PDB file of C-alpha atoms in Angstrom:
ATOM      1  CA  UNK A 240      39.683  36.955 -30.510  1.00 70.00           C
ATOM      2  CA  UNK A 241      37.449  39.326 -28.542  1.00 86.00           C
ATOM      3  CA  UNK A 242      33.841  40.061 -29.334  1.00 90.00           C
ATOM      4  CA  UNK A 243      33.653  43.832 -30.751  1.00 92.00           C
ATOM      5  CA  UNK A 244      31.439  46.413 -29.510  1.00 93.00           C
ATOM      6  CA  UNK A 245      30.444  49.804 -29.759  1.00 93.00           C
ATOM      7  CA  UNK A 246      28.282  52.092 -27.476  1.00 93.00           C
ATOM      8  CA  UNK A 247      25.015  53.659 -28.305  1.00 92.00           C
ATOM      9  CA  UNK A 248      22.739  55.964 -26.346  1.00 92.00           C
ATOM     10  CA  UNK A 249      19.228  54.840 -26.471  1.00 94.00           C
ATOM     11  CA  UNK A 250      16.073  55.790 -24.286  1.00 93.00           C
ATOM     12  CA  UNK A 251      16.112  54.932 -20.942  1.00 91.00           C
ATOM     13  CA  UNK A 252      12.859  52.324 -20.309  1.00 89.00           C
ATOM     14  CA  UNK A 253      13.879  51.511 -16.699  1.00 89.00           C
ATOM     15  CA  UNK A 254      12.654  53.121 -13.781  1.00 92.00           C
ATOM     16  CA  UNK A 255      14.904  55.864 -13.247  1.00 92.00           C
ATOM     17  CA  UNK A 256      14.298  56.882 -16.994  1.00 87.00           C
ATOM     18  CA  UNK A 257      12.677  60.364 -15.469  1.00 89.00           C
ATOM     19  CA  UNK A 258      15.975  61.665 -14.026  1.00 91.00           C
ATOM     20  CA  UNK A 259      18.098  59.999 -16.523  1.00 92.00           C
ATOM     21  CA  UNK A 260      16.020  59.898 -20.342  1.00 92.00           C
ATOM     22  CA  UNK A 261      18.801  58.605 -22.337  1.00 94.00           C
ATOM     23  CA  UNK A 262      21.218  55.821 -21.413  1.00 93.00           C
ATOM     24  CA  UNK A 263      24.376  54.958 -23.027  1.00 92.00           C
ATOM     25  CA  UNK A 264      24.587  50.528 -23.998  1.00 92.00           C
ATOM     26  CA  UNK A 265      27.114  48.538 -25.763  1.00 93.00           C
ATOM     27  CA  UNK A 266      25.795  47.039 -29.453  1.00 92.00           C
ATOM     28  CA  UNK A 267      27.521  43.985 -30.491  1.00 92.00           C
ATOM     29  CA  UNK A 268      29.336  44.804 -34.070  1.00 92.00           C
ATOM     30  CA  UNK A 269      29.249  41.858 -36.007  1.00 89.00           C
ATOM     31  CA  UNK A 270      32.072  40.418 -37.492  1.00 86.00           C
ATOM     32  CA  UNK A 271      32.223  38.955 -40.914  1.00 89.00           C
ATOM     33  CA  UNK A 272      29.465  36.596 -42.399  1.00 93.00           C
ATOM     34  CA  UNK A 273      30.489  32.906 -42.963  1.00 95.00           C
ATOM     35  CA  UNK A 274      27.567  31.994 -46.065  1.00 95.00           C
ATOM     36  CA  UNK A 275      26.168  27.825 -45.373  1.00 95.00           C
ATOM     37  CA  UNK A 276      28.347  27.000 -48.480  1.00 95.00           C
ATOM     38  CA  UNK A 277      31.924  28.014 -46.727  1.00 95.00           C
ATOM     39  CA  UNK A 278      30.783  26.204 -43.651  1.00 95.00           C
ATOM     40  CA  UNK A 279      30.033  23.271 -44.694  1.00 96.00           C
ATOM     41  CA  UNK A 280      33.201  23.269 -46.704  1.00 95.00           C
ATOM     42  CA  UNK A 281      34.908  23.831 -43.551  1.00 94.00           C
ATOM     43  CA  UNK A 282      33.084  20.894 -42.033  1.00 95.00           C
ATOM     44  CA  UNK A 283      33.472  18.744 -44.850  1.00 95.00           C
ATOM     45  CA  UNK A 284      37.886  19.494 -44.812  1.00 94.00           C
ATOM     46  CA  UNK A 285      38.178  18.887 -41.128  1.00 91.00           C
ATOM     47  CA  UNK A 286      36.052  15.735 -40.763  1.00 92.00           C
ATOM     48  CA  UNK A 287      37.313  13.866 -43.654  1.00 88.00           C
ATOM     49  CA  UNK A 288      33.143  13.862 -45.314  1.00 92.00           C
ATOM     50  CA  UNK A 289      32.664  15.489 -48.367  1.00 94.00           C
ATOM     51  CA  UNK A 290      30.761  18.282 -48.417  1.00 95.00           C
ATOM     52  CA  UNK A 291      28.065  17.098 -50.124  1.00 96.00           C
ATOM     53  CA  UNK A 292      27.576  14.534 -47.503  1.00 95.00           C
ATOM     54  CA  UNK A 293      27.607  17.021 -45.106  1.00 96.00           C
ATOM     55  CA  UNK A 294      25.444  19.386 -46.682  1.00 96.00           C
ATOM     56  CA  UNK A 295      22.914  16.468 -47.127  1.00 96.00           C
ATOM     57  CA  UNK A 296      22.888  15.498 -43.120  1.00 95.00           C
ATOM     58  CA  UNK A 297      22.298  19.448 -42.076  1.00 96.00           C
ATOM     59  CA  UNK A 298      19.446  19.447 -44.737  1.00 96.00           C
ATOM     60  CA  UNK A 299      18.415  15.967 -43.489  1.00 97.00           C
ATOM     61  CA  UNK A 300      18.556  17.017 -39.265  1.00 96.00           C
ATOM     62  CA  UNK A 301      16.176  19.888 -40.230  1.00 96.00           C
ATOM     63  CA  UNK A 302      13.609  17.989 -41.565  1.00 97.00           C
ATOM     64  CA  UNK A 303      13.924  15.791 -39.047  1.00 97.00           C
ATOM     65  CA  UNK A 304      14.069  18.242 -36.110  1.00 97.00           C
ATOM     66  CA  UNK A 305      10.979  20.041 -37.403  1.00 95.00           C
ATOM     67  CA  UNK A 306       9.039  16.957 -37.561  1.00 97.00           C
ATOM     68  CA  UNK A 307       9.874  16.335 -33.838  1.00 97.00           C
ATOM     69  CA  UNK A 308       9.296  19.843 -32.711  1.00 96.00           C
ATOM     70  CA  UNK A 309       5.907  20.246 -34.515  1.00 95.00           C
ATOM     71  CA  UNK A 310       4.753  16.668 -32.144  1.00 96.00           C
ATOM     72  CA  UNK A 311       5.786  18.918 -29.198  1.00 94.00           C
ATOM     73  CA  UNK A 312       9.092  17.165 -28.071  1.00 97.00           C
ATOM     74  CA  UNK A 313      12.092  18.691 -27.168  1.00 97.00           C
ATOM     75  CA  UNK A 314      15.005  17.179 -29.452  1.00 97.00           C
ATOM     76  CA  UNK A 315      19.175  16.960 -28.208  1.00 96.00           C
ATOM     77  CA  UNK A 316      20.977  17.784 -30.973  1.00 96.00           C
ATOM     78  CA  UNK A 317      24.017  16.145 -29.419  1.00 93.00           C
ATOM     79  CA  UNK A 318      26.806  18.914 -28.117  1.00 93.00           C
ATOM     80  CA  UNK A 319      25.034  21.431 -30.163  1.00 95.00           C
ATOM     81  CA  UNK A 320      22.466  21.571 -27.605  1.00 96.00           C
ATOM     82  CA  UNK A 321      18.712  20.832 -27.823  1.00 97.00           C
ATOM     83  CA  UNK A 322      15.641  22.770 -29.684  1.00 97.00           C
ATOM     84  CA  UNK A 323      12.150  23.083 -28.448  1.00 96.00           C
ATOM     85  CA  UNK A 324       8.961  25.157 -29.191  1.00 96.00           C
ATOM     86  CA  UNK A 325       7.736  27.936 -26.967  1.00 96.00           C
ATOM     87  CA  UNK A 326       4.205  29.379 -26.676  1.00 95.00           C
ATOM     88  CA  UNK A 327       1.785  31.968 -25.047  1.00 96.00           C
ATOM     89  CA  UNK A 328      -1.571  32.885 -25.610  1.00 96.00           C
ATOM     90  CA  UNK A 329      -3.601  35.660 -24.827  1.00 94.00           C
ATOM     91  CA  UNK A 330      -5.855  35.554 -21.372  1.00 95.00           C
ATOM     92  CA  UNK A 331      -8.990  35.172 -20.689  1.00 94.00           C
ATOM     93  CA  UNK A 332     -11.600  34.846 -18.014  1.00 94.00           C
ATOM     94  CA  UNK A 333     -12.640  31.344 -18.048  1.00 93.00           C
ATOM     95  CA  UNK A 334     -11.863  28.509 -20.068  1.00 94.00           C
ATOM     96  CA  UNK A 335     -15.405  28.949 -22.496  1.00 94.00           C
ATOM     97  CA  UNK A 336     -14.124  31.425 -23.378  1.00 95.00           C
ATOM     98  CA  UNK A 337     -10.787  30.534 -24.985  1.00 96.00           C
ATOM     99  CA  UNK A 338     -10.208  29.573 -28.253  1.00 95.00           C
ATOM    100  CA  UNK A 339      -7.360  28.055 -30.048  1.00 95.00           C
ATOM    101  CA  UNK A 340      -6.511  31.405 -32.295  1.00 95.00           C
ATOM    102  CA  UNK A 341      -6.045  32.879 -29.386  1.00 96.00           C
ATOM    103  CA  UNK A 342      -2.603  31.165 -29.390  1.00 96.00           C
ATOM    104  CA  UNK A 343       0.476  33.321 -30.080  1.00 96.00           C
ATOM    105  CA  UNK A 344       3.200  31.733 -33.062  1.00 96.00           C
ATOM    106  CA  UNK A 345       5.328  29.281 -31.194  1.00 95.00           C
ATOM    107  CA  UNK A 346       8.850  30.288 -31.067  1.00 96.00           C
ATOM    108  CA  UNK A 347      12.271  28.040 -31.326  1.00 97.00           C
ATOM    109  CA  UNK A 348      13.866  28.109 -28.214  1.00 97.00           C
ATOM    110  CA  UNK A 349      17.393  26.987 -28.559  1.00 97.00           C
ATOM    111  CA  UNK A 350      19.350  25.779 -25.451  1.00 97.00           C
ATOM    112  CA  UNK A 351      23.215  25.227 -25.795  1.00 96.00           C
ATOM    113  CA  UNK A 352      25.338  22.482 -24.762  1.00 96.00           C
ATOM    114  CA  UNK A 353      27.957  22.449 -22.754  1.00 95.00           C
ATOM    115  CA  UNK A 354      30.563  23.413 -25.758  1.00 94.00           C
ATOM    116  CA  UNK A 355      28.831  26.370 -26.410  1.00 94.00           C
ATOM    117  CA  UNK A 356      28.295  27.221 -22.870  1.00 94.00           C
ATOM    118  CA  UNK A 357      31.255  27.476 -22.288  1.00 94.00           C
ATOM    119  CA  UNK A 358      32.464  29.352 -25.328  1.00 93.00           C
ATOM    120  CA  UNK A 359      30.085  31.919 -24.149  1.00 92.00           C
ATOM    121  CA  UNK A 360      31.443  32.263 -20.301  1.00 92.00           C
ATOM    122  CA  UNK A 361      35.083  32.530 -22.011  1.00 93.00           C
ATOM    123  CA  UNK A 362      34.150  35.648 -24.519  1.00 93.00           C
ATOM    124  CA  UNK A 363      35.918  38.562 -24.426  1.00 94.00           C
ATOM    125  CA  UNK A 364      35.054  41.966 -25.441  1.00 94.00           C
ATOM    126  CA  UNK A 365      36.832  44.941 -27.262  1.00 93.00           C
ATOM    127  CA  UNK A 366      35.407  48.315 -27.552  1.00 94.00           C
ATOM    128  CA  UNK A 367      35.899  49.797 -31.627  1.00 90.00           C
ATOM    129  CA  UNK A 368      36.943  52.821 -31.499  1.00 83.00           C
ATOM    130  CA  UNK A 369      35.115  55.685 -34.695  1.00 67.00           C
ATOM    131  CA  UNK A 370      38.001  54.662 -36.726  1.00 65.00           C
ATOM    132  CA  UNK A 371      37.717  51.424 -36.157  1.00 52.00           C
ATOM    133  CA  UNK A 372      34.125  51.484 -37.009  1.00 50.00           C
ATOM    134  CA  UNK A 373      34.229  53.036 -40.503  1.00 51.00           C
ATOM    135  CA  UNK A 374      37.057  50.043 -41.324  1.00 51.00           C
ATOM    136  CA  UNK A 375      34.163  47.530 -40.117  1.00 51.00           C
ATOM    137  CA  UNK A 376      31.885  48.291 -42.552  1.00 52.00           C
ATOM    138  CA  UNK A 377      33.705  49.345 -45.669  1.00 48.00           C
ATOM    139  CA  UNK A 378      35.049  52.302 -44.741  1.00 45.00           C
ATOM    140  CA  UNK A 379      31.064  53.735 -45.148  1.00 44.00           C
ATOM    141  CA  UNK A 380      29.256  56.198 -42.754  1.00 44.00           C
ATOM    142  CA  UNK A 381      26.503  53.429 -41.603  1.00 48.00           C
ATOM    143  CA  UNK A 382      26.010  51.318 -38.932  1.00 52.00           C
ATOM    144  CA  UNK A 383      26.309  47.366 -38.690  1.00 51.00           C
ATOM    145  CA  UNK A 384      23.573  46.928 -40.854  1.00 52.00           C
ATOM    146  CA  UNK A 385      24.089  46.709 -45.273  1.00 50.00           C
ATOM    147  CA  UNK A 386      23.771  50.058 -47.011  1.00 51.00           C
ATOM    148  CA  UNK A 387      21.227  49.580 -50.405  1.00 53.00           C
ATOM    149  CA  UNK A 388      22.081  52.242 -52.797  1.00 47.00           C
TER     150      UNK A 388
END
């Protein structure tokens, strides 16, 4: 099944954004939401584990992974792919004058394996048409985002 997009215009940040000021990109419309509970189910039917076991070695590789990550090291999650931290900082002139706070929030940087590498080169794309749109979300006037009334 195809990925489903529809275009936007936005403002034009690029070079050329003088002669052209608005530019028209396509916005990924996500599909349905599958909640941890239903996929672990999932797991749980088609590997023969009950989902409670299943549930407790997710809960179990996160503690794990985080403990790994916060040391610094890079950890292989097997075909999933592997996880690793990601800094910056701000600059500064010489190294007196740098302090640790001057570090940024790491962030998770995920890298696929192959699976999922490959998944990605194989995706195919369909473009929802207004109609289409309004059926996406409900038949409501937003965009891909929930509506709080």
């Amino acid at each position: 099944m195809a990925m489903k997009f529809k275009l936007v215009t936005r403002k034009n940040m690029g070079p050329d954004q003088e002669e052209v000021p608005e530019k028209i990109y396509a916005q990924m419309v996500c599909g349905d939401y599958v909640p941890f509970d239903e996929f672990v189910e999932e797991v749980a039917d088609s590997s023969g584990v009950g989902s409670a076991g299943v549930k407790a070695v997710i809960d179990r590789t996160v503690v794990v992974l985080v403990r790994h990550m916060q040391h610094g090291r890079r950890v292989q999650v097997g075909d999933l792919g592997h996880f690793r931290y990601n800094f910056g900082s701000e600059g500064v002139p010489d190294e007196k004058s740098f302090a640790t706070n001057m570090i940024r929030e790491p962030k998770v940087r995920f890298f696929p394996g192959k699976a999922l590498r490959v998944a990605k080169s194989r995706t195919s794309f369909e473009k929802i048409a207004l109609d289409d749109k309004a059926e996406e979300n409900g038949g409501g006037s937003g965009g891909d985002r929930p509506e709080i009334e």
